[in-house]
mmCIF file of C-alpha atoms and ligand atoms in Angstrom:
data_model
loop_
_atom_site.group_PDB
_atom_site.id
_atom_site.type_symbol
_atom_site.label_atom_id
_atom_site.label_comp_id
_atom_site.label_asym_id
_atom_site.label_seq_id
_atom_site.Cartn_x
_atom_site.Cartn_y
_atom_site.Cartn_z
ATOM 1 C CA UNK S 1 4.124 111.245 79.839
ATOM 2 C CA UNK S 2 4.580 111.477 76.052
ATOM 3 C CA UNK S 3 4.466 114.708 74.035
ATOM 4 C CA UNK S 4 1.316 116.754 74.548
ATOM 5 C CA UNK S 5 -0.116 114.266 77.038
ATOM 6 C CA UNK S 6 -1.257 114.448 80.593
ATOM 7 C CA UNK S 7 -2.197 117.208 83.008
ATOM 8 C CA UNK S 8 0.373 119.459 84.650
ATOM 9 C CA UNK S 9 -0.229 121.835 87.567
ATOM 10 C CA UNK S 10 1.853 125.020 87.576
ATOM 11 C CA UNK S 11 2.028 126.912 90.877
ATOM 12 C CA UNK S 12 3.350 130.453 90.542
ATOM 13 C CA UNK S 13 5.367 131.365 93.614
ATOM 14 C CA UNK S 14 7.898 133.873 92.315
ATOM 15 C CA UNK S 15 6.377 137.066 93.716
ATOM 16 C CA UNK S 16 7.877 139.192 96.491
ATOM 17 C CA UNK S 17 4.679 139.745 98.474
ATOM 18 C CA UNK S 18 5.180 143.476 98.783
ATOM 19 C CA UNK S 19 1.608 144.281 99.903
ATOM 20 C CA UNK S 20 1.804 141.638 102.631
ATOM 21 C CA UNK S 21 4.878 143.361 104.061
ATOM 22 C CA UNK S 22 6.199 140.318 105.947
ATOM 23 C CA UNK S 23 9.861 140.666 105.014
ATOM 24 C CA UNK S 24 9.735 137.167 103.448
ATOM 25 C CA UNK S 25 7.720 136.352 100.333
ATOM 26 C CA UNK S 26 4.259 135.364 101.605
ATOM 27 C CA UNK S 27 4.380 131.960 99.890
ATOM 28 C CA UNK S 28 7.123 130.872 102.323
ATOM 29 C CA UNK S 29 5.483 132.265 105.462
ATOM 30 C CA UNK S 30 4.151 129.590 107.824
ATOM 31 C CA UNK S 31 0.402 129.038 107.866
ATOM 32 C CA UNK S 32 -0.828 126.331 110.191
ATOM 33 C CA UNK S 33 2.691 124.990 110.658
ATOM 34 C CA UNK S 34 3.493 124.635 106.951
ATOM 35 C CA UNK S 35 4.606 127.112 104.288
ATOM 36 C CA UNK S 36 1.742 128.768 102.384
ATOM 37 C CA UNK S 37 2.919 127.283 99.071
ATOM 38 C CA UNK S 38 2.951 123.740 100.482
ATOM 39 C CA UNK S 39 -0.812 123.726 101.125
ATOM 40 C CA UNK S 40 -1.908 123.918 97.485
ATOM 41 C CA UNK S 41 1.066 121.888 96.213
ATOM 42 C CA UNK S 42 -0.019 119.033 98.514
ATOM 43 C CA UNK S 43 -3.594 119.123 97.151
ATOM 44 C CA UNK S 44 -2.479 119.268 93.507
ATOM 45 C CA UNK S 45 0.158 116.535 93.953
ATOM 46 C CA UNK S 46 -2.424 114.246 95.560
ATOM 47 C CA UNK S 47 -5.135 114.813 92.926
ATOM 48 C CA UNK S 48 -5.583 111.665 90.789
ATOM 49 C CA UNK S 49 -6.043 113.607 87.515
ATOM 50 C CA UNK S 50 -2.786 115.568 87.863
ATOM 51 C CA UNK S 51 0.372 113.936 86.550
ATOM 52 C CA UNK S 52 3.060 116.462 87.450
ATOM 53 C CA UNK S 53 3.419 119.579 89.573
ATOM 54 C CA UNK S 54 5.761 122.453 88.702
ATOM 55 C CA UNK S 55 6.555 125.271 91.109
ATOM 56 C CA UNK S 56 7.729 128.607 89.709
ATOM 57 C CA UNK S 57 10.098 130.351 92.120
ATOM 58 C CA UNK S 58 12.009 133.607 92.456
ATOM 59 C CA UNK S 59 15.760 133.961 91.923
ATOM 60 C CA UNK S 60 17.872 132.137 94.509
ATOM 61 C CA UNK S 61 14.860 130.509 96.215
ATOM 62 C CA UNK S 62 15.701 126.858 95.424
ATOM 63 C CA UNK S 63 16.626 125.916 98.989
ATOM 64 C CA UNK S 64 13.718 127.802 100.512
ATOM 65 C CA UNK S 65 11.311 126.086 98.121
ATOM 66 C CA UNK S 66 12.832 122.662 98.707
ATOM 67 C CA UNK S 67 12.556 123.107 102.478
ATOM 68 C CA UNK S 68 8.954 124.302 102.169
ATOM 69 C CA UNK S 69 7.991 121.264 100.082
ATOM 70 C CA UNK S 70 10.212 118.638 101.759
ATOM 71 C CA UNK S 71 7.364 116.693 103.348
ATOM 72 C CA UNK S 72 5.474 116.471 100.045
ATOM 73 C CA UNK S 73 8.201 115.728 97.494
ATOM 74 C CA UNK S 74 11.918 115.037 97.764
ATOM 75 C CA UNK S 75 12.824 116.514 94.403
ATOM 76 C CA UNK S 76 10.316 119.212 93.374
ATOM 77 C CA UNK S 77 10.197 120.481 89.799
ATOM 78 C CA UNK S 78 11.340 124.098 90.197
ATOM 79 C CA UNK S 79 11.419 126.639 87.388
ATOM 80 C CA UNK S 80 12.716 130.216 87.606
ATOM 81 C CA UNK S 81 9.981 132.855 87.266
ATOM 82 C CA UNK S 82 10.080 136.415 85.942
ATOM 83 C CA UNK S 83 9.517 139.971 87.131
ATOM 84 C CA UNK S 84 5.712 139.835 86.769
ATOM 85 C CA UNK S 85 3.165 137.086 87.242
ATOM 86 C CA UNK S 86 2.637 136.959 83.478
ATOM 87 C CA UNK S 87 6.366 136.475 82.873
ATOM 88 C CA UNK S 88 6.485 133.769 85.544
ATOM 89 C CA UNK S 89 3.680 131.836 83.862
ATOM 90 C CA UNK S 90 5.308 132.271 80.465
ATOM 91 C CA UNK S 91 8.606 130.900 81.779
ATOM 92 C CA UNK S 92 6.708 127.916 83.192
ATOM 93 C CA UNK S 93 4.877 127.188 79.947
ATOM 94 C CA UNK S 94 8.101 127.423 77.929
ATOM 95 C CA UNK S 95 9.887 125.105 80.377
ATOM 96 C CA UNK S 96 7.014 122.646 80.124
ATOM 97 C CA UNK S 97 7.088 122.856 76.320
ATOM 98 C CA UNK S 98 10.794 121.980 76.341
ATOM 99 C CA UNK S 99 9.927 118.870 78.367
ATOM 100 C CA UNK S 100 7.290 117.707 75.906
ATOM 101 C CA UNK S 101 4.311 119.875 76.820
ATOM 102 C CA UNK S 102 1.030 118.530 78.162
ATOM 103 C CA UNK S 103 -2.587 118.183 77.092
ATOM 104 C CA UNK S 104 -3.945 120.351 79.910
ATOM 105 C CA UNK S 105 -2.455 122.747 82.446
ATOM 106 C CA UNK S 106 -3.798 124.192 85.661
ATOM 107 C CA UNK S 107 -2.183 127.503 86.637
ATOM 108 C CA UNK S 108 -2.494 128.375 90.309
ATOM 109 C CA UNK S 109 -1.345 131.178 92.638
ATOM 110 C CA UNK S 110 0.746 129.946 95.563
ATOM 111 C CA UNK S 111 -0.945 132.754 97.503
ATOM 112 C CA UNK S 112 -4.250 130.807 97.457
ATOM 113 C CA UNK S 113 -3.387 128.000 99.871
ATOM 114 C CA UNK S 114 -6.818 126.407 100.396
ATOM 115 C CA UNK S 115 -7.749 124.546 97.247
ATOM 116 C CA UNK S 116 -10.828 122.299 97.352
ATOM 117 C CA UNK S 117 -10.466 119.200 95.121
ATOM 118 C CA UNK S 118 -14.013 119.846 93.868
ATOM 119 C CA UNK S 119 -12.805 123.034 92.135
ATOM 120 C CA UNK S 120 -10.144 121.037 90.249
ATOM 121 C CA UNK S 121 -12.693 118.388 89.214
ATOM 122 C CA UNK S 122 -15.072 121.037 87.837
ATOM 123 C CA UNK S 123 -12.335 122.851 85.906
ATOM 124 C CA UNK S 124 -10.978 119.714 84.269
ATOM 125 C CA UNK S 125 -14.468 118.549 83.328
ATOM 126 C CA UNK S 126 -15.137 121.965 81.712
ATOM 127 C CA UNK S 127 -12.006 121.601 79.547
ATOM 128 C CA UNK S 128 -13.745 118.796 77.650
ATOM 129 C CA UNK S 129 -15.833 121.437 75.895
ATOM 130 C CA UNK S 130 -13.814 124.672 76.288
ATOM 131 C CA UNK S 131 -10.232 125.844 75.708
ATOM 132 C CA UNK S 132 -10.179 127.402 79.157
ATOM 133 C CA UNK S 133 -12.061 127.344 82.471
ATOM 134 C CA UNK S 134 -11.772 129.604 85.502
ATOM 135 C CA UNK S 135 -13.313 129.440 88.965
ATOM 136 C CA UNK S 136 -15.249 132.582 89.846
ATOM 137 C CA UNK S 137 -17.730 133.764 92.461
ATOM 138 C CA UNK S 138 -20.621 136.191 92.112
ATOM 139 C CA UNK S 139 -20.338 139.429 94.061
ATOM 140 C CA UNK S 140 -22.576 139.746 97.108
ATOM 141 C CA UNK S 141 -21.887 143.350 98.108
ATOM 142 C CA UNK S 142 -23.303 146.459 96.505
ATOM 143 C CA UNK S 143 -20.808 147.956 94.070
ATOM 144 C CA UNK S 144 -20.370 151.663 93.777
ATOM 145 C CA UNK S 145 -18.191 154.008 91.780
ATOM 146 C CA UNK S 146 -16.108 156.321 93.889
ATOM 147 C CA UNK S 147 -14.487 159.574 92.964
ATOM 148 C CA UNK S 148 -14.357 162.209 95.706
ATOM 149 C CA UNK S 149 -17.878 161.224 96.815
ATOM 150 C CA UNK S 150 -20.105 158.250 96.174
ATOM 151 C CA UNK S 151 -20.970 157.844 92.515
ATOM 152 C CA UNK S 152 -23.304 155.523 90.622
ATOM 153 C CA UNK S 153 -24.182 152.012 91.703
ATOM 154 C CA UNK S 154 -22.607 149.426 89.390
ATOM 155 C CA UNK S 155 -25.040 146.641 88.455
ATOM 156 C CA UNK S 156 -23.459 143.433 89.685
ATOM 157 C CA UNK S 157 -25.594 140.799 87.942
ATOM 158 C CA UNK S 158 -22.906 140.016 85.408
ATOM 159 C CA UNK S 159 -19.868 140.640 87.579
ATOM 160 C CA UNK S 160 -17.739 137.852 89.060
ATOM 161 C CA UNK S 161 -14.592 137.611 91.182
ATOM 162 C CA UNK S 162 -12.015 135.505 89.364
ATOM 163 C CA UNK S 163 -9.817 133.042 91.240
ATOM 164 C CA UNK S 164 -7.246 130.390 90.397
ATOM 165 C CA UNK S 165 -6.464 127.622 89.475
ATOM 166 C CA UNK S 166 -7.250 128.418 85.870
ATOM 167 C CA UNK S 167 -7.375 125.457 83.513
ATOM 168 C CA UNK S 168 -6.441 125.514 79.848
ATOM 169 C CA UNK S 169 -5.627 123.281 76.981
ATOM 170 C CA UNK S 170 -1.855 123.609 76.848
ATOM 171 C CA UNK S 171 -1.587 124.622 73.181
ATOM 172 C CA UNK S 172 -4.088 127.457 73.611
ATOM 173 C CA UNK S 173 -2.483 129.043 76.667
ATOM 174 C CA UNK S 174 1.053 128.689 75.320
ATOM 175 C CA UNK S 175 0.069 130.338 72.042
ATOM 176 C CA UNK S 176 -1.788 133.112 73.893
ATOM 177 C CA UNK S 177 1.302 133.890 75.996
ATOM 178 C CA UNK S 178 3.552 133.875 72.944
ATOM 179 C CA UNK S 179 1.208 136.179 71.049
ATOM 180 C CA UNK S 180 0.863 138.675 73.913
ATOM 181 C CA UNK S 181 2.825 141.880 73.338
ATOM 182 C CA UNK S 182 5.529 142.298 75.973
ATOM 183 C CA UNK S 183 4.557 145.844 76.916
ATOM 184 C CA UNK S 184 1.051 144.917 78.142
ATOM 185 C CA UNK S 185 0.384 143.470 81.551
ATOM 186 C CA UNK S 186 -2.236 140.894 82.437
ATOM 187 C CA UNK S 187 -3.149 139.851 85.988
ATOM 188 C CA UNK S 188 -4.265 136.376 84.969
ATOM 189 C CA UNK S 189 -4.023 133.951 82.074
ATOM 190 C CA UNK S 190 -7.699 133.706 81.176
ATOM 191 C CA UNK S 191 -7.751 137.261 79.823
ATOM 192 C CA UNK S 192 -4.868 136.361 77.506
ATOM 193 C CA UNK S 193 -6.472 133.142 76.262
ATOM 194 C CA UNK S 194 -9.711 135.038 75.665
ATOM 195 C CA UNK S 195 -7.791 137.803 73.896
ATOM 196 C CA UNK S 196 -6.413 135.115 71.569
ATOM 197 C CA UNK S 197 -9.984 134.355 70.556
ATOM 198 C CA UNK S 198 -10.711 131.284 72.673
ATOM 199 C CA UNK S 199 -13.717 130.377 74.723
ATOM 200 C CA UNK S 200 -13.172 130.517 78.483
ATOM 201 C CA UNK S 201 -15.945 129.235 80.708
ATOM 202 C CA UNK S 202 -16.675 129.889 84.368
ATOM 203 C CA UNK S 203 -17.023 127.158 87.005
ATOM 204 C CA UNK S 204 -18.036 127.721 90.629
ATOM 205 C CA UNK S 205 -15.225 129.227 92.719
ATOM 206 C CA UNK S 206 -14.901 128.860 96.467
ATOM 207 C CA UNK S 207 -14.507 131.400 99.265
ATOM 208 C CA UNK S 208 -11.653 129.280 100.627
ATOM 209 C CA UNK S 209 -9.690 130.149 97.474
ATOM 210 C CA UNK S 210 -9.419 133.852 98.275
ATOM 211 C CA UNK S 211 -5.898 135.154 97.766
ATOM 212 C CA UNK S 212 -3.637 136.192 100.624
ATOM 213 C CA UNK S 213 -2.663 139.730 99.672
ATOM 214 C CA UNK S 214 -2.642 141.876 102.828
ATOM 215 C CA UNK S 215 -1.523 141.062 106.377
ATOM 216 C CA UNK S 216 -5.141 140.872 107.577
ATOM 217 C CA UNK S 217 -5.804 138.066 105.075
ATOM 218 C CA UNK S 218 -3.270 135.952 106.945
ATOM 219 C CA UNK S 219 -5.129 136.346 110.225
ATOM 220 C CA UNK S 220 -8.343 135.238 108.531
ATOM 221 C CA UNK S 221 -6.576 132.296 106.871
ATOM 222 C CA UNK S 222 -5.269 131.057 110.240
ATOM 223 C CA UNK S 223 -8.804 131.251 111.636
ATOM 224 C CA UNK S 224 -10.214 129.362 108.643
ATOM 225 C CA UNK S 225 -7.618 126.669 109.039
ATOM 226 C CA UNK S 226 -8.233 126.368 112.775
ATOM 227 C CA UNK S 227 -11.918 125.796 112.077
ATOM 228 C CA UNK S 228 -11.073 122.750 109.963
ATOM 229 C CA UNK S 229 -8.794 121.094 112.529
ATOM 230 C CA UNK S 230 -9.365 119.410 115.861
ATOM 231 C CA UNK S 231 -6.844 119.230 118.679
ATOM 232 C CA UNK S 232 -5.869 115.624 119.378
ATOM 233 C CA UNK S 233 -3.716 114.387 122.205
ATOM 234 C CA UNK S 234 -1.478 111.332 122.256
ATOM 235 C CA UNK S 235 0.553 109.844 125.089
ATOM 236 C CA UNK S 236 3.633 107.694 125.124
ATOM 237 C CA UNK S 237 5.501 105.723 127.755
ATOM 238 C CA UNK S 238 8.752 103.754 127.608
ATOM 239 C CA UNK S 239 11.327 102.108 129.863
ATOM 240 C CA UNK S 240 14.883 100.954 129.170
ATOM 241 C CA UNK S 241 17.362 99.158 131.389
ATOM 242 C CA UNK S 242 20.512 100.933 132.613
ATOM 243 C CA UNK S 243 23.786 99.079 132.054
ATOM 244 C CA UNK S 244 27.337 100.061 132.873
ATOM 245 C CA UNK S 245 29.662 101.508 130.247
ATOM 246 C CA UNK S 246 27.120 102.301 127.528
ATOM 247 C CA UNK S 247 26.526 105.769 126.081
ATOM 248 C CA UNK S 248 23.444 107.471 127.530
ATOM 249 C CA UNK S 249 21.138 109.189 125.015
ATOM 250 C CA UNK S 250 18.163 111.222 126.211
ATOM 251 C CA UNK S 251 16.117 113.536 123.954
ATOM 252 C CA UNK S 252 18.738 113.173 121.236
ATOM 253 C CA UNK S 253 21.521 114.460 123.515
ATOM 254 C CA UNK S 254 24.426 112.319 124.734
ATOM 255 C CA UNK S 255 24.864 112.693 128.492
ATOM 256 C CA UNK S 256 28.116 111.842 130.282
ATOM 257 C CA UNK S 257 27.218 109.161 132.859
ATOM 258 C CA UNK S 258 28.590 105.924 134.301
ATOM 259 C CA UNK S 259 25.662 103.971 132.807
ATOM 260 C CA UNK S 260 23.749 104.034 129.569
ATOM 261 C CA UNK S 261 20.488 102.533 128.387
ATOM 262 C CA UNK S 262 20.341 99.198 126.643
ATOM 263 C CA UNK S 263 17.986 98.423 123.804
ATOM 264 C CA UNK S 264 17.845 97.497 120.153
ATOM 265 C CA UNK S 265 18.361 101.074 118.915
ATOM 266 C CA UNK S 266 20.330 103.707 120.852
ATOM 267 C CA UNK S 267 17.600 103.242 123.510
ATOM 268 C CA UNK S 268 16.746 106.938 123.808
ATOM 269 C CA UNK S 269 13.798 106.309 126.093
ATOM 270 C CA UNK S 270 12.589 109.922 126.002
ATOM 271 C CA UNK S 271 12.448 110.078 122.206
ATOM 272 C CA UNK S 272 10.693 106.710 122.096
ATOM 273 C CA UNK S 273 7.959 107.954 124.437
ATOM 274 C CA UNK S 274 7.630 111.129 122.374
ATOM 275 C CA UNK S 275 7.351 109.230 119.084
ATOM 276 C CA UNK S 276 4.550 107.131 120.586
ATOM 277 C CA UNK S 277 2.785 110.274 121.779
ATOM 278 C CA UNK S 278 2.833 111.814 118.283
ATOM 279 C CA UNK S 279 1.768 108.555 116.625
ATOM 280 C CA UNK S 280 -0.955 108.266 119.256
ATOM 281 C CA UNK S 281 -2.353 111.695 118.415
ATOM 282 C CA UNK S 282 -2.464 110.609 114.769
ATOM 283 C CA UNK S 283 -3.908 107.187 115.740
ATOM 284 C CA UNK S 284 -1.190 105.598 113.619
ATOM 285 C CA UNK S 285 0.010 102.735 115.806
ATOM 286 C CA UNK S 286 3.223 102.786 117.813
ATOM 287 C CA UNK S 287 6.976 102.886 117.365
ATOM 288 C CA UNK S 288 7.343 99.089 117.525
ATOM 289 C CA UNK S 289 4.948 98.697 114.622
ATOM 290 C CA UNK S 290 6.843 101.102 112.379
ATOM 291 C CA UNK S 291 10.358 100.112 113.520
ATOM 292 C CA UNK S 292 10.139 96.459 114.692
ATOM 293 C CA UNK S 293 12.946 95.442 117.091
ATOM 294 C CA UNK S 294 13.134 92.180 115.093
ATOM 295 C CA UNK S 295 14.339 94.151 112.057
ATOM 296 C CA UNK S 296 18.169 94.255 112.004
ATOM 297 C CA UNK S 297 18.237 97.609 110.185
ATOM 298 C CA UNK S 298 17.200 99.383 113.413
ATOM 299 C CA UNK S 299 20.013 97.812 115.484
ATOM 300 C CA UNK S 300 21.928 100.665 117.101
ATOM 301 C CA UNK S 301 19.846 103.191 115.124
ATOM 302 C CA UNK S 302 19.892 106.798 116.286
ATOM 303 C CA UNK S 303 16.404 107.490 117.639
ATOM 304 C CA UNK S 304 16.183 110.929 116.045
ATOM 305 C CA UNK S 305 15.278 109.058 112.857
ATOM 306 C CA UNK S 306 12.140 107.707 114.544
ATOM 307 C CA UNK S 307 11.199 111.207 115.663
ATOM 308 C CA UNK S 308 11.738 112.616 112.171
ATOM 309 C CA UNK S 309 9.493 109.853 110.853
ATOM 310 C CA UNK S 310 6.710 110.818 113.287
ATOM 311 C CA UNK S 311 7.145 114.501 112.400
ATOM 312 C CA UNK S 312 6.858 113.692 108.685
ATOM 313 C CA UNK S 313 3.764 111.525 109.274
ATOM 314 C CA UNK S 314 2.122 114.466 111.005
ATOM 315 C CA UNK S 315 3.022 116.806 108.143
ATOM 316 C CA UNK S 316 1.780 114.324 105.549
ATOM 317 C CA UNK S 317 -1.587 114.268 107.322
ATOM 318 C CA UNK S 318 -1.706 118.083 107.242
ATOM 319 C CA UNK S 319 -1.400 118.115 111.040
ATOM 320 C CA UNK S 320 0.442 120.690 113.096
ATOM 321 C CA UNK S 321 2.290 119.789 116.279
ATOM 322 C CA UNK S 322 1.015 122.361 118.749
ATOM 323 C CA UNK S 323 2.976 121.225 121.815
ATOM 324 C CA UNK S 324 4.927 118.318 123.256
ATOM 325 C CA UNK S 325 5.847 117.630 126.872
ATOM 326 C CA UNK S 326 8.341 114.963 127.977
ATOM 327 C CA UNK S 327 8.947 113.754 131.538
ATOM 328 C CA UNK S 328 12.067 111.712 132.267
ATOM 329 C CA UNK S 329 11.835 109.535 135.386
ATOM 330 C CA UNK S 330 15.180 108.640 136.934
ATOM 331 C CA UNK S 331 17.298 108.969 140.082
ATOM 332 C CA UNK S 332 20.480 109.821 138.142
ATOM 333 C CA UNK S 333 21.858 111.537 136.186
ATOM 334 C CA UNK S 334 20.433 114.929 137.070
ATOM 335 C CA UNK S 335 18.385 116.119 134.078
ATOM 336 C CA UNK S 336 18.051 119.785 135.083
ATOM 337 C CA UNK S 337 21.441 120.910 133.754
ATOM 338 C CA UNK S 338 20.669 119.323 130.359
ATOM 339 C CA UNK S 339 16.975 120.207 130.028
ATOM 340 C CA UNK S 340 17.482 123.318 127.880
ATOM 341 C CA UNK S 341 19.861 121.509 125.509
ATOM 342 C CA UNK S 342 17.332 118.683 125.238
ATOM 343 C CA UNK S 343 14.494 121.109 124.491
ATOM 344 C CA UNK S 344 16.546 122.787 121.799
ATOM 345 C CA UNK S 345 17.457 119.431 120.245
ATOM 346 C CA UNK S 346 13.854 118.174 120.195
ATOM 347 C CA UNK S 347 12.628 121.521 118.826
ATOM 348 C CA UNK S 348 15.226 121.274 116.099
ATOM 349 C CA UNK S 349 14.228 117.712 115.184
ATOM 350 C CA UNK S 350 10.538 118.598 115.135
ATOM 351 C CA UNK S 351 11.125 121.906 113.303
ATOM 352 C CA UNK S 352 9.238 123.720 116.071
ATOM 353 C CA UNK S 353 10.049 126.774 118.165
ATOM 354 C CA UNK S 354 11.451 125.750 121.565
ATOM 355 C CA UNK S 355 8.445 127.422 123.195
ATOM 356 C CA UNK S 356 6.333 124.477 122.006
ATOM 357 C CA UNK S 357 8.633 121.869 123.561
ATOM 358 C CA UNK S 358 8.839 121.016 127.247
ATOM 359 C CA UNK S 359 11.350 118.673 128.918
ATOM 360 C CA UNK S 360 11.176 117.954 132.634
ATOM 361 C CA UNK S 361 12.214 115.235 135.044
ATOM 362 C CA UNK S 362 11.329 113.651 138.333
ATOM 363 C CA UNK S 363 12.662 110.948 140.635
ATOM 364 C CA UNK S 364 10.542 108.264 142.290
ATOM 365 C CA UNK S 365 11.894 108.926 145.775
ATOM 366 C CA UNK S 366 14.213 105.916 145.378
ATOM 367 C CA UNK S 367 11.215 103.636 144.971
ATOM 368 C CA UNK S 368 10.854 101.020 142.279
ATOM 369 C CA UNK S 369 13.184 100.215 139.375
ATOM 370 C CA UNK S 370 13.894 103.865 138.592
ATOM 371 C CA UNK S 371 14.608 104.541 142.256
ATOM 372 C CA UNK S 372 17.034 101.620 142.355
ATOM 373 C CA UNK S 373 18.730 103.001 139.224
ATOM 374 C CA UNK S 374 17.966 99.838 137.277
ATOM 375 C CA UNK S 375 16.356 101.718 134.441
ATOM 376 C CA UNK S 376 14.976 105.013 133.180
ATOM 377 C CA UNK S 377 11.347 105.630 132.243
ATOM 378 C CA UNK S 378 9.890 108.433 130.165
ATOM 379 C CA UNK S 379 6.410 109.735 129.546
ATOM 380 C CA UNK S 380 5.371 112.112 126.810
ATOM 381 C CA UNK S 381 2.251 113.875 125.714
ATOM 382 C CA UNK S 382 1.745 115.521 122.324
ATOM 383 C CA UNK S 383 -1.036 117.845 121.203
ATOM 384 C CA UNK S 384 -1.601 118.010 117.465
ATOM 385 C CA UNK S 385 -4.056 119.996 115.369
ATOM 386 C CA UNK S 386 -5.319 117.394 112.939
ATOM 387 C CA UNK S 387 -7.577 118.000 109.922
ATOM 388 C CA UNK S 388 -11.053 117.003 110.923
ATOM 389 C CA UNK S 389 -12.082 113.732 109.285
HETATM 390 N N1 CTP O 1 3.913 135.759 91.126
HETATM 391 C C1 CTP O 1 4.938 135.175 90.413
HETATM 392 N N2 CTP O 1 5.872 135.953 89.797
HETATM 393 C C2 CTP O 1 5.816 137.295 89.896
HETATM 394 C C3 CTP O 1 4.773 137.918 90.610
HETATM 395 C C4 CTP O 1 3.812 137.106 91.224
HETATM 396 O O1 CTP O 1 5.013 133.954 90.338
HETATM 397 N N3 CTP O 1 6.778 137.995 89.306
HETATM 398 C C5 CTP O 1 2.949 134.910 91.847
HETATM 399 C C6 CTP O 1 2.938 135.171 93.355
HETATM 400 O O2 CTP O 1 3.973 134.446 94.005
HETATM 401 C C7 CTP O 1 1.550 134.762 93.758
HETATM 402 C C8 CTP O 1 0.724 134.981 92.502
HETATM 403 O O3 CTP O 1 1.637 135.200 91.441
HETATM 404 O O4 CTP O 1 1.479 133.395 94.125
HETATM 405 C C9 CTP O 1 -0.245 136.135 92.646
HETATM 406 O O5 CTP O 1 0.475 137.342 92.790
HETATM 407 P P1 CTP O 1 0.374 138.386 93.983
HETATM 408 O O6 CTP O 1 -0.723 138.007 94.910
HETATM 409 O O7 CTP O 1 0.400 139.748 93.390
HETATM 410 O O8 CTP O 1 1.733 138.078 94.784
HETATM 411 P P2 CTP O 1 3.011 139.011 94.926
HETATM 412 O O9 CTP O 1 3.361 139.606 93.617
HETATM 413 O O10 CTP O 1 4.045 138.200 95.608
HETATM 414 O O11 CTP O 1 2.493 140.128 95.935
HETATM 415 P P3 CTP O 1 2.620 141.717 95.774
HETATM 416 O O12 CTP O 1 1.949 142.050 94.459
HETATM 417 O O13 CTP O 1 1.906 142.272 96.962
HETATM 418 O O14 CTP O 1 4.086 142.023 95.776
HETATM 419 MG MG1 MG O 2 1.919 140.957 92.569
#
């Protein structure tokens, strides 16, 4: 992107979330299995008209932000914010200016996780004829002044609720921030651009864009998200042969045993079944398709890499893993003593609480190949909440 070119999205995520009262800043709280900030970053990063995404964070939040955005971008563009929203935006605009500026910027609150692409399209189209554009919604409720008792009704015909993202030509918003006197506060950028004498137009907002401010807003956001996702179930099954003197890996845990499983990778039969279950719920093929046994790079590979791949596929689709259940079928070794360690390991790999992971085992009453200790089989089932499409 050369100087003054392109479109940059700035997500302000440097607040402390005091009114939410969660103990962690609300932008890092999980919402539908992913940090609040990650929802809008994913939409902005995927939008074809947006060239770069910058996230403005609070002091010492680099690792938290990187973890929150890991499934979207390996190396996010993080800029340190300030003590108020206005100062955070100013820091972002100055940092962008140092890197060559942009033609257009979109400035968005991390606390508004649900961002319809249509809103972005409308805002950018409006910038063709205005210096700024903001999404806003008319007010449906009756408005009343209140002192100690009910006062006058406020006519609402010309009143709108203002949301973000707000779109501006970069030069106009940067100049407006620079011209603003430090003592004054502003709750959004449009009022500053307007104050600088520019034309700011209104495009249709969206109820989904409402900001998460109080704890009750979170409950409503979870419900909104649930309404857009369907539970999907996938199953997986795998078998590997037992051979003497090999290490035995099950659910990512090495088990001391006279025999181990043979296969192209480390032959962790339980993880393989689980990977197929997750891929099945996503309808994205199977483990052999993504990691062909004919490919030498997977020889001896640790199977946790396959599980991390499936986890990341789910996250990239905006899906949440609601629950997984693995059954190991073998005569020996005894799985019971290791089941809790296995659960913890799988939960860790999937970045889920252990309460969403089940590991159990059964024998086949000495019948069949498992009963004769020739091999170990595993079955898995995974339930995912997948965006409805
Ligand atoms: N914000 C910011 N820098 C600040 C203050 C706020 O980047 N110094 C961001 C927030 O992270 C949020 C957005 O501006 O995404 C809107 O602010 P608000 O909803 O007020 O969030 P908080 O300031 O975190 O919440 P509170 O006011 O309740 O503490
Ligand atoms: Mg605030």
